[in-house]
PDB file of C-alpha atoms and ligand atoms in Angstrom:
ATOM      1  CA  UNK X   1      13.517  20.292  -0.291  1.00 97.00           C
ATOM      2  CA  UNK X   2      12.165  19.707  -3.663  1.00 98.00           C
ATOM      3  CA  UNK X   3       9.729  16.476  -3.806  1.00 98.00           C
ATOM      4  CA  UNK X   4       8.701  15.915  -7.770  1.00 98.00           C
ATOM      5  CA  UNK X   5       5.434  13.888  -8.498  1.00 97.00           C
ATOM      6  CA  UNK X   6       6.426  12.474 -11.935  1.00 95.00           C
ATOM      7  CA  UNK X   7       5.632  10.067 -14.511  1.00 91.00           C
ATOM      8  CA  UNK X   8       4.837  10.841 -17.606  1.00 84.00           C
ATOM      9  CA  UNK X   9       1.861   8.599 -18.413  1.00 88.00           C
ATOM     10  CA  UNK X  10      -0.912  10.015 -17.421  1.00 91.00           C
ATOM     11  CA  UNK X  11      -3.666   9.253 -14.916  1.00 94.00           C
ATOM     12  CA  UNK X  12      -1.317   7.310 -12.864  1.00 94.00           C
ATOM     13  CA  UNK X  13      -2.438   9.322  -9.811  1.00 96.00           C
ATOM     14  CA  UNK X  14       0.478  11.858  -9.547  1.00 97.00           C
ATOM     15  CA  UNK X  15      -2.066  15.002  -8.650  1.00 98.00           C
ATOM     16  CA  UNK X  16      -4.018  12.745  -5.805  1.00 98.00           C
ATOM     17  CA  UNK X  17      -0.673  11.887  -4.377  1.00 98.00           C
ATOM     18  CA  UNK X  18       1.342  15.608  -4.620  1.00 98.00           C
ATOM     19  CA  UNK X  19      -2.355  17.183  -3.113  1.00 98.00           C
ATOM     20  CA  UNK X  20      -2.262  14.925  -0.579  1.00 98.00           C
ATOM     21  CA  UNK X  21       1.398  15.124   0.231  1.00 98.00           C
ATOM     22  CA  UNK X  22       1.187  19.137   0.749  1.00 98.00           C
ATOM     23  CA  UNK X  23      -1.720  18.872   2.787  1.00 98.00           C
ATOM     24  CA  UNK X  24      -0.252  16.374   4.980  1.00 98.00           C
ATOM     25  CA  UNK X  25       2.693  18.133   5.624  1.00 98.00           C
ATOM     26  CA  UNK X  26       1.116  21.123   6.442  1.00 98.00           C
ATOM     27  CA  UNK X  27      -0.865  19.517   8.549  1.00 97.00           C
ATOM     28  CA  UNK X  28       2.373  18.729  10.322  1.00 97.00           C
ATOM     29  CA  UNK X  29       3.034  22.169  10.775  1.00 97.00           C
ATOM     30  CA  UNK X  30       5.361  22.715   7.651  1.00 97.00           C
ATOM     31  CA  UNK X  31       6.000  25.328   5.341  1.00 98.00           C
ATOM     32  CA  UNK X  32       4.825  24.200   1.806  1.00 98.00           C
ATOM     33  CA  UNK X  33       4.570  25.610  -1.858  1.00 98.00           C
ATOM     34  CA  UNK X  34       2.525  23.119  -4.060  1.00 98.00           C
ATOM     35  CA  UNK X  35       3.960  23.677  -7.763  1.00 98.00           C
ATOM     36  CA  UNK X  36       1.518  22.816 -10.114  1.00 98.00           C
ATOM     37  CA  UNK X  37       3.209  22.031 -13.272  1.00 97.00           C
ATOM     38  CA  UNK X  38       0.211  20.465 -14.846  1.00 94.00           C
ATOM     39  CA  UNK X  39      -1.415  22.807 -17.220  1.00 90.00           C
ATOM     40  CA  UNK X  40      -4.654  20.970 -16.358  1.00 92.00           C
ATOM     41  CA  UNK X  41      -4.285  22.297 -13.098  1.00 95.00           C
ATOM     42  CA  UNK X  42      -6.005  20.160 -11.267  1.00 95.00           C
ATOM     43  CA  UNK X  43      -4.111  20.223  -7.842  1.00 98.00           C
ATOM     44  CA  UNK X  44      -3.645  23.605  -7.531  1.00 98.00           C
ATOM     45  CA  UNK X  45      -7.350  23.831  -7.935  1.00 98.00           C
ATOM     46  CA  UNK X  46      -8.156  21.546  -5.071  1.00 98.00           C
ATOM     47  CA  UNK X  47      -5.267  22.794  -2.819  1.00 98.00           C
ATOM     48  CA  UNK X  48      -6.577  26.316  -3.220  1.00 98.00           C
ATOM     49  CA  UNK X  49      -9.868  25.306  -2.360  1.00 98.00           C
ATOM     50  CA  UNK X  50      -8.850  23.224   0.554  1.00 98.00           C
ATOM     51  CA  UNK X  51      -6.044  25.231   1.891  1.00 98.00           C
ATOM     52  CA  UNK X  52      -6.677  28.952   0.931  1.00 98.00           C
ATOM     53  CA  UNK X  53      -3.388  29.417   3.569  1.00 97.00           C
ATOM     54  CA  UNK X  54      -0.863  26.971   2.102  1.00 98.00           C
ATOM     55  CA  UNK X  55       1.180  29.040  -1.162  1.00 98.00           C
ATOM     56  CA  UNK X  56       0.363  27.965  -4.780  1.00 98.00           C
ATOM     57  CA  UNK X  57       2.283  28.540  -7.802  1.00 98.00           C
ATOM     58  CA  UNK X  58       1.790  27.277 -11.330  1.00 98.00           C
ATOM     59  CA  UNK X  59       4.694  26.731 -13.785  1.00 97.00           C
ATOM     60  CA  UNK X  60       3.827  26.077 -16.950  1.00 95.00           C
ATOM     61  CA  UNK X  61       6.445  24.872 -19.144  1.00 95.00           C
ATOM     62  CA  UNK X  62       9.726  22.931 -18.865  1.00 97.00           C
ATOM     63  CA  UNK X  63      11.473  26.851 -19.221  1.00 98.00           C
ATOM     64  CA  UNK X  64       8.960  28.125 -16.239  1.00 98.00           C
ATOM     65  CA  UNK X  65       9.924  24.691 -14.110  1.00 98.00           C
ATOM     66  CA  UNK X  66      13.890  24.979 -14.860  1.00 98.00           C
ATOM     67  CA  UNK X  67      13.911  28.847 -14.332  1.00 98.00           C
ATOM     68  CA  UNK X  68      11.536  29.321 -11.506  1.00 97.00           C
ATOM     69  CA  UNK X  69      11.705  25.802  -9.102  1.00 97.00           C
ATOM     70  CA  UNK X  70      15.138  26.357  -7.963  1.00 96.00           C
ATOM     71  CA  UNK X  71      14.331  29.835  -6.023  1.00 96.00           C
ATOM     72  CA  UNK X  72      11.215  28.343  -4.551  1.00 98.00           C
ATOM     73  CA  UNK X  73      13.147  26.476  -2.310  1.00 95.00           C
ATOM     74  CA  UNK X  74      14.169  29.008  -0.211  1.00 95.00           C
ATOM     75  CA  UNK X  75      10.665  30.671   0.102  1.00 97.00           C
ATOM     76  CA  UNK X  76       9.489  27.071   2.047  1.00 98.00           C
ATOM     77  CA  UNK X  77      10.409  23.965   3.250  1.00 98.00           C
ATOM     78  CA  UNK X  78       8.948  21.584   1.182  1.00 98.00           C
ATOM     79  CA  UNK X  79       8.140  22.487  -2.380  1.00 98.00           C
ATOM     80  CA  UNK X  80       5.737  19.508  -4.193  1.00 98.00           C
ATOM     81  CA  UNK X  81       5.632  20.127  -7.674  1.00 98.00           C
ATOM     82  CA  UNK X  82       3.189  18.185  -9.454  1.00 98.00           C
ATOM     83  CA  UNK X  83       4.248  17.138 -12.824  1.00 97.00           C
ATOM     84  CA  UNK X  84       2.045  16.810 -16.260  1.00 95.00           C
ATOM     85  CA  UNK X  85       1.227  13.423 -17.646  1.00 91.00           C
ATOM     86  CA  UNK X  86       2.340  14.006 -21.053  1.00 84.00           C
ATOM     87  CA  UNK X  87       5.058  16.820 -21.719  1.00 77.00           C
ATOM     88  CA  UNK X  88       7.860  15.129 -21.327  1.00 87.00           C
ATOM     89  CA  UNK X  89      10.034  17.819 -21.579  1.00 94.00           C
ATOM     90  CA  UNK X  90       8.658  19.355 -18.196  1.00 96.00           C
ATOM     91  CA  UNK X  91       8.942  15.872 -16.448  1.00 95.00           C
ATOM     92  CA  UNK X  92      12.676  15.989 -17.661  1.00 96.00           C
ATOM     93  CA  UNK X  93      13.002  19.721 -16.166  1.00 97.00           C
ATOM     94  CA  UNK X  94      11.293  18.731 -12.593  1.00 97.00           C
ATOM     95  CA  UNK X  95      13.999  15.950 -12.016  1.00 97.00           C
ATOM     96  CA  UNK X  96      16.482  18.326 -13.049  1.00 97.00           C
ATOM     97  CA  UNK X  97      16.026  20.292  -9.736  1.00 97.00           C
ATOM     98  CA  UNK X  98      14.199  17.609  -7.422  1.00 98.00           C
ATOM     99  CA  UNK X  99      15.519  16.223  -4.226  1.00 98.00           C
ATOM    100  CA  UNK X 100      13.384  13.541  -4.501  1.00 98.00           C
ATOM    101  CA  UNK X 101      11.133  12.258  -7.217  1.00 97.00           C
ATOM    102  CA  UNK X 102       8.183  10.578  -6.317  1.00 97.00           C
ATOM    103  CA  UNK X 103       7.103   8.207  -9.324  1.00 94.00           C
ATOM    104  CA  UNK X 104       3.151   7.046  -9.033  1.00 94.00           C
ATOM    105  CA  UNK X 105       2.927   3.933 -10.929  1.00 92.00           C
ATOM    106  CA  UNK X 106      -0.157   1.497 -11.828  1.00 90.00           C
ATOM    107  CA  UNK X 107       0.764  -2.028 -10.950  1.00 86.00           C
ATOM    108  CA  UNK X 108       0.838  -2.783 -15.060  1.00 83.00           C
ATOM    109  CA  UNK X 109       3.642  -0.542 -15.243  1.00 78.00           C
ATOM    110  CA  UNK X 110       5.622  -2.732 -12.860  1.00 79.00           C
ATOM    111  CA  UNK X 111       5.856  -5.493 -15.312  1.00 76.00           C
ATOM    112  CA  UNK X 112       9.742  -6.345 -15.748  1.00 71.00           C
ATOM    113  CA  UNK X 113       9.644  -6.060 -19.355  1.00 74.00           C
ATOM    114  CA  UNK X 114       8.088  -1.842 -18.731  1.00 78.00           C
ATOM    115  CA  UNK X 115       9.987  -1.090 -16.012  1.00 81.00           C
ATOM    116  CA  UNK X 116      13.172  -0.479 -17.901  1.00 83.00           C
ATOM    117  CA  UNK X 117      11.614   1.593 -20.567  1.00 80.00           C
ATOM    118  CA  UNK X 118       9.139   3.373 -18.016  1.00 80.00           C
ATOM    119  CA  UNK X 119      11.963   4.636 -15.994  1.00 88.00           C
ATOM    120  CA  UNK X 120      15.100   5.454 -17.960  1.00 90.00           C
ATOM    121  CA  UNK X 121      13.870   9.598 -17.831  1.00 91.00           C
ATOM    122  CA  UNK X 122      14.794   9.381 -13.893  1.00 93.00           C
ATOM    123  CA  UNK X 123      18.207   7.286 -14.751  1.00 93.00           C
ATOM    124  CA  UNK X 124      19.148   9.862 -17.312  1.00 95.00           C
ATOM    125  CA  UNK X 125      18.813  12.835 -14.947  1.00 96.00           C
ATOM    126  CA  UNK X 126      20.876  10.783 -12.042  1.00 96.00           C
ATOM    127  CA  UNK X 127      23.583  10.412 -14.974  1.00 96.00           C
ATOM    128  CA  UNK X 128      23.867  13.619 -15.701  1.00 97.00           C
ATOM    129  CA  UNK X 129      23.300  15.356 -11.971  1.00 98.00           C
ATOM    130  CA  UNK X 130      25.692  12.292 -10.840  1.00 98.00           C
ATOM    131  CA  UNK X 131      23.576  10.990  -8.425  1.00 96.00           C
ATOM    132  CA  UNK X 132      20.426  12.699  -7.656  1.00 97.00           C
ATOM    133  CA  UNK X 133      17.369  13.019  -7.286  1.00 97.00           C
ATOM    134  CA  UNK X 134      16.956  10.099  -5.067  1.00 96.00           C
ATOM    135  CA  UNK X 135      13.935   8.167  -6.269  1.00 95.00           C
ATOM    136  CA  UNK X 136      10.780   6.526  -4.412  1.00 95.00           C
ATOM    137  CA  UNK X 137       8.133   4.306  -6.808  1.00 94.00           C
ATOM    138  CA  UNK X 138       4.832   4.225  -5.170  1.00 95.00           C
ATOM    139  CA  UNK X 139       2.059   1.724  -6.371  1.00 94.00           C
ATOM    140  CA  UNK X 140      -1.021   3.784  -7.323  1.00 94.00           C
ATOM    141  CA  UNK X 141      -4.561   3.124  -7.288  1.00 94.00           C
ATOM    142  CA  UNK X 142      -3.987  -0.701  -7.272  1.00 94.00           C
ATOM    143  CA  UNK X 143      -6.691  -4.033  -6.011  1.00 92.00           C
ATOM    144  CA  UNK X 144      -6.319  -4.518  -2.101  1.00 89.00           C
ATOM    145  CA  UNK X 145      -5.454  -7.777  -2.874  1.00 89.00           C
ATOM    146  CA  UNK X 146      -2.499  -6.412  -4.682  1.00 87.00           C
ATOM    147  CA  UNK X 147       1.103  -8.015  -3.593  1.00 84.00           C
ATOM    148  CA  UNK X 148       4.332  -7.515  -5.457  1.00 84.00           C
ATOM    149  CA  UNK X 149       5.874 -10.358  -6.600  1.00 82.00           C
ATOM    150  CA  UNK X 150       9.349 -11.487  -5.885  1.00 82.00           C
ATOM    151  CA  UNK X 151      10.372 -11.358  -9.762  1.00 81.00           C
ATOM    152  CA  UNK X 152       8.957  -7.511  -9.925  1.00 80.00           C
ATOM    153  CA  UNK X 153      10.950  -6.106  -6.891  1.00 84.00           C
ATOM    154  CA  UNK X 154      14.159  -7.959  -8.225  1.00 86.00           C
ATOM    155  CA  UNK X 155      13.928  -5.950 -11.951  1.00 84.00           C
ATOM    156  CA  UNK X 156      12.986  -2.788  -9.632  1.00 87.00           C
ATOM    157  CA  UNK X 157      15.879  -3.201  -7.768  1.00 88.00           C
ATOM    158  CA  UNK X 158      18.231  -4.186 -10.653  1.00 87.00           C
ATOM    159  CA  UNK X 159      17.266  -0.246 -11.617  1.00 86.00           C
ATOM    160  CA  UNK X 160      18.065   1.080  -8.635  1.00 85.00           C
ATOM    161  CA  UNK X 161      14.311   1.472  -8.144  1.00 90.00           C
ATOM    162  CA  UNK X 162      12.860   1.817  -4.511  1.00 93.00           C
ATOM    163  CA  UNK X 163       9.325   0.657  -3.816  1.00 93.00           C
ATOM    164  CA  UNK X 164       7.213   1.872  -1.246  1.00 95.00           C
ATOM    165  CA  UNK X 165       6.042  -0.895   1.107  1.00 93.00           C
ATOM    166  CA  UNK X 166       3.246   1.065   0.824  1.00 95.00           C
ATOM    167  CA  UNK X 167       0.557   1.327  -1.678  1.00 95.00           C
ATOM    168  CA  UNK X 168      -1.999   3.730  -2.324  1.00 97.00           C
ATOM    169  CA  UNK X 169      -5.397   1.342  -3.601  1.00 96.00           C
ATOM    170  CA  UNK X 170      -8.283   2.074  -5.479  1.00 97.00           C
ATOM    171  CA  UNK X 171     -10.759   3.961  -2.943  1.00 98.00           C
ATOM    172  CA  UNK X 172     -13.648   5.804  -4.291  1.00 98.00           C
ATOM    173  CA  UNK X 173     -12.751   8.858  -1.032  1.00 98.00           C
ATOM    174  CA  UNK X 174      -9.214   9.327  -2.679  1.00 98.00           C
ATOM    175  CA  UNK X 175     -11.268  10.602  -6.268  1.00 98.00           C
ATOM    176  CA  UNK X 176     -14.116  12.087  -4.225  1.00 98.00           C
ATOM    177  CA  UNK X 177     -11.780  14.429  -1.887  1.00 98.00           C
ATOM    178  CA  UNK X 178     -11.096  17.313  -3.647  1.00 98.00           C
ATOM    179  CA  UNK X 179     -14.165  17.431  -4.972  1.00 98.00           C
ATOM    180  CA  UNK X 180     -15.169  18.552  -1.299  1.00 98.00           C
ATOM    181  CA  UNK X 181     -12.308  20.610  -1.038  1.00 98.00           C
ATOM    182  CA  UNK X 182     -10.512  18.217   1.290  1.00 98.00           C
ATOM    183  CA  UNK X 183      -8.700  15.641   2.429  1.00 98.00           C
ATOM    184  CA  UNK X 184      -9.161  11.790   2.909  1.00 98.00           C
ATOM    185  CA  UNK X 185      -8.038  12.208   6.719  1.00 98.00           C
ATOM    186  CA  UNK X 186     -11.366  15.063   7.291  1.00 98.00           C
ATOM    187  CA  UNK X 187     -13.688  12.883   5.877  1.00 98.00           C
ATOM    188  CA  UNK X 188     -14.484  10.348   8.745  1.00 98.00           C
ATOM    189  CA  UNK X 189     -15.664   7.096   8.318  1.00 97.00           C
ATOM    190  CA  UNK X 190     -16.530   6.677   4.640  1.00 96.00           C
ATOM    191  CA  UNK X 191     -12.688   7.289   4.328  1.00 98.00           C
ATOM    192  CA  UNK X 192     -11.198   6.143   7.540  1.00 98.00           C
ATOM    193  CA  UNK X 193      -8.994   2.861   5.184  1.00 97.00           C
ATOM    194  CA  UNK X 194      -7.886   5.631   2.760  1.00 98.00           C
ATOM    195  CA  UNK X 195      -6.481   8.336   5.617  1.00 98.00           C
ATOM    196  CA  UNK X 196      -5.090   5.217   7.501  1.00 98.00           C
ATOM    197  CA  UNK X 197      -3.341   4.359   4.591  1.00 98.00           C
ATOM    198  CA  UNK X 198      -2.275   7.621   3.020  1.00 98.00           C
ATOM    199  CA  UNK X 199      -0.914   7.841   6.732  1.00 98.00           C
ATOM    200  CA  UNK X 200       0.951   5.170   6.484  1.00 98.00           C
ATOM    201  CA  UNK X 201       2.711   5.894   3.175  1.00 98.00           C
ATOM    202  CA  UNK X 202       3.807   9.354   4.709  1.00 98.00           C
ATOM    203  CA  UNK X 203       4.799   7.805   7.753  1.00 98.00           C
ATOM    204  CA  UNK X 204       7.143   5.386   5.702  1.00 98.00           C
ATOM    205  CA  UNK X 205       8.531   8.203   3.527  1.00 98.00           C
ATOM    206  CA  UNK X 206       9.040  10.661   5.988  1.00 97.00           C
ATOM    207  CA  UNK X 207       9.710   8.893   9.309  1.00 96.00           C
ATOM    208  CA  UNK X 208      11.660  11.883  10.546  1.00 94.00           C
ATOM    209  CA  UNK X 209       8.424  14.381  10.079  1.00 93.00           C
ATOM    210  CA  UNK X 210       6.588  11.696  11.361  1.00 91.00           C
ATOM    211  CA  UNK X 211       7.913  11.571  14.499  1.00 93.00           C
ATOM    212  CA  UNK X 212       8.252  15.064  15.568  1.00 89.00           C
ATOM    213  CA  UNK X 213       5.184  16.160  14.516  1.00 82.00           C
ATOM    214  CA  UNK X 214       3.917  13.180  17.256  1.00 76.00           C
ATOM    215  CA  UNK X 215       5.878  14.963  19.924  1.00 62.00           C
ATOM    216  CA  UNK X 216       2.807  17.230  21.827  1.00 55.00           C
ATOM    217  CA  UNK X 217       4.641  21.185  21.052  1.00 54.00           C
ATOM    218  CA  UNK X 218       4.744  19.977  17.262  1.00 52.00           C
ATOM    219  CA  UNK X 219       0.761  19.149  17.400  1.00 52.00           C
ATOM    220  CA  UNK X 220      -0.004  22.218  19.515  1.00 51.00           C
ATOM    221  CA  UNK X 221       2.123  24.252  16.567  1.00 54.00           C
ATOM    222  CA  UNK X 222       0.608  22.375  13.272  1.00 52.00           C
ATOM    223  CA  UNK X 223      -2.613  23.011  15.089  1.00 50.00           C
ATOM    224  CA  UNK X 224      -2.259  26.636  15.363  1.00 48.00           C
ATOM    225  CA  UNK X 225      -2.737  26.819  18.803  1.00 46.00           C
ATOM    226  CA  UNK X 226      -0.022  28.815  20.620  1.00 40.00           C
ATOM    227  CA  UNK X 227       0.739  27.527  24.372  1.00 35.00           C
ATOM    228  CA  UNK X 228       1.538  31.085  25.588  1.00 32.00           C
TER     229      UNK X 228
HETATM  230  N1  LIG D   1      -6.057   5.667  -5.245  1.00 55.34           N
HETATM  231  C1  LIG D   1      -7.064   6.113  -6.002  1.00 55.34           C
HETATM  232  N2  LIG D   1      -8.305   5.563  -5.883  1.00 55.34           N
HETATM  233  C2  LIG D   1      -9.327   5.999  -6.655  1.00 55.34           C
HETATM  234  N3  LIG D   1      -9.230   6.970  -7.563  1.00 55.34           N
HETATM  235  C3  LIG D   1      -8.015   7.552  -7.738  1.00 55.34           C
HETATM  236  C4  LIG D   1      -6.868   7.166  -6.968  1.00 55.34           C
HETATM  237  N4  LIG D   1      -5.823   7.927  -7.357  1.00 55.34           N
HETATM  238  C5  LIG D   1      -6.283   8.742  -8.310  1.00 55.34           C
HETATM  239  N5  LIG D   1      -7.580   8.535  -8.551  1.00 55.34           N
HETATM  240  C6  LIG D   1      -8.430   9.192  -9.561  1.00 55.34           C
HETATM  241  O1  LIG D   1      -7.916   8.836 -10.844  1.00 55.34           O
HETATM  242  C7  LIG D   1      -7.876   9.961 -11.710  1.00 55.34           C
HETATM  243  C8  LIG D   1      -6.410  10.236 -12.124  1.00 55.34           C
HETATM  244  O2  LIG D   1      -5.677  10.573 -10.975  1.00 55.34           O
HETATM  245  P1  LIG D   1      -4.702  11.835 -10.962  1.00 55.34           P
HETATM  246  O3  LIG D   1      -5.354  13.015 -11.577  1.00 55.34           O
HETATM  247  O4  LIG D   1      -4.153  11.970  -9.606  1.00 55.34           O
HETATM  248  O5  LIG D   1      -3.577  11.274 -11.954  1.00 55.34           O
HETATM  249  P2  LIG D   1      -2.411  12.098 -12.681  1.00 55.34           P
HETATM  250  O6  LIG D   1      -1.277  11.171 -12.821  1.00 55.34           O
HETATM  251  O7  LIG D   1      -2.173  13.383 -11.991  1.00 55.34           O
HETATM  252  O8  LIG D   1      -3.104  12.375 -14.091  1.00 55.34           O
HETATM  253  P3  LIG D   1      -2.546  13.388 -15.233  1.00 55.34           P
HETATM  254  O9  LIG D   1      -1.399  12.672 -15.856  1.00 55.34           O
HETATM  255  O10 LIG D   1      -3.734  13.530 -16.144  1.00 55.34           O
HETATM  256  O11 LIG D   1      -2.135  14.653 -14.555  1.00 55.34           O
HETATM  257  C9  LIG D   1      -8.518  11.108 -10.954  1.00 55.34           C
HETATM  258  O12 LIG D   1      -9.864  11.170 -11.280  1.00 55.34           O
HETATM  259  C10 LIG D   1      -8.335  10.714  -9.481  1.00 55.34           C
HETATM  260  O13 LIG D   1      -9.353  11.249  -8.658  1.00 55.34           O
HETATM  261 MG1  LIG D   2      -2.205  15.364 -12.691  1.00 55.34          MG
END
């Protein structure tokens, strides 16, 4: 499966959000690539750092993303591929072969009147690939107060636009992470809100992983430890 962290304003938090998603599902015990099609690189930096194990490949163009993604999917089970925040053209090429695009937004973005114009690159690849990739808005670094309003998930949902129930807030451990060359959910207490939350997200995205990674042989496997 092919999960695409795009949008393609930048600093919306589409690096946090594809580093954490490959660490969490390795931490489940699956195969993952992490794509870095960022020529910033800043994911694959951290993921490297944090998880010398877990495969990282950087694509660096739209041509590298529409010739390359495709056979990555059969060398793991999840590839994340983390998307720039300004070349369009190589946010156009990662929906072109995603399963599923994840699209990080900041809670401005949700106005109705931005929506429509903030998300027609995802409607134009589901026109032309008649129907995928199927698409998942997730509220990014927003207040903790933050609710969305009625009139905002109607104009989502006029686009066809899911919204997570859950949102990722503004939490100093998310930034500070891969500085340290980990993960919210390693950090203890300082970070405990952030990996309950980042939990949660996961959980709601991928209830399936969720739940058999909670079964005990899953955890004995994602934690390395062989019962033979
Ligand atoms: N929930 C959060 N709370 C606090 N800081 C965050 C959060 N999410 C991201 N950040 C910080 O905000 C900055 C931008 O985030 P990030 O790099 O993930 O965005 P991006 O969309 O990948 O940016 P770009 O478009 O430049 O690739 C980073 O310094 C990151 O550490
Ligand atoms: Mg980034």
């Amino acid at each position: 499966m092919i999960i695409s962290l795009v949008n393609s304003k930048g600093g919306v938090g589409k690096s946090t959000l594809a580093g954490n998603l490959a660490g969490w599902l390795a931490r489940q015990g699956r195969s993952v690539i992490l794509a870095d099609c960022d020529t910033q690189q800043s994911s694959s930096e951290w993921i490297r750092e944090a998880l010398p194990d877990l495969q990282v490949v950087r694509l660096a163009d739209a041509d590298a993303v529409l010739d390359e993604l495709p056979s990555l999917r059969h060398e793991a089970e999840f590839v994340i591929a983390d998307g720039p925040g300004s070349q369009t053209e190589t946010s156009r090429a990662l929906l072109m072969w995603a399963d599923l695009a994840i699209l990080p937004c900041k809670a401005s973005m949700f106005e109705a009147r931005a929506l429509d114009k903030n998300t027609s690159f995802v409607r134009q690849a589901q026109a032309i690939r008649k129907g995928p990739p199927a698409v998942m808005a997730v509220l990014s670094m927003v207040g903790r107060e933050y609710r969305l309003t009625r009139d905002m998930r109607e104009a989502a949902a006029g686009l066809g636009l899911k919204i997570a129930d859950t949102a990722v807030t503004l939490r100093q451990a998310y930034a500070d992470a891969p500085g340290q060359a980990t993960f919210v959910w390693n950090m203890g207490y300082v970070a405990r809100g952030a990996a309950e939350e980042i939990e949660q997200l996961f959980q709601e995205l991928f209830p399936e992983i969720a739940a058999e990674s909670s079964t005990p042989q899953k955890r004995v496997e994602a934690n390395g430890i062989t019962s033979r």
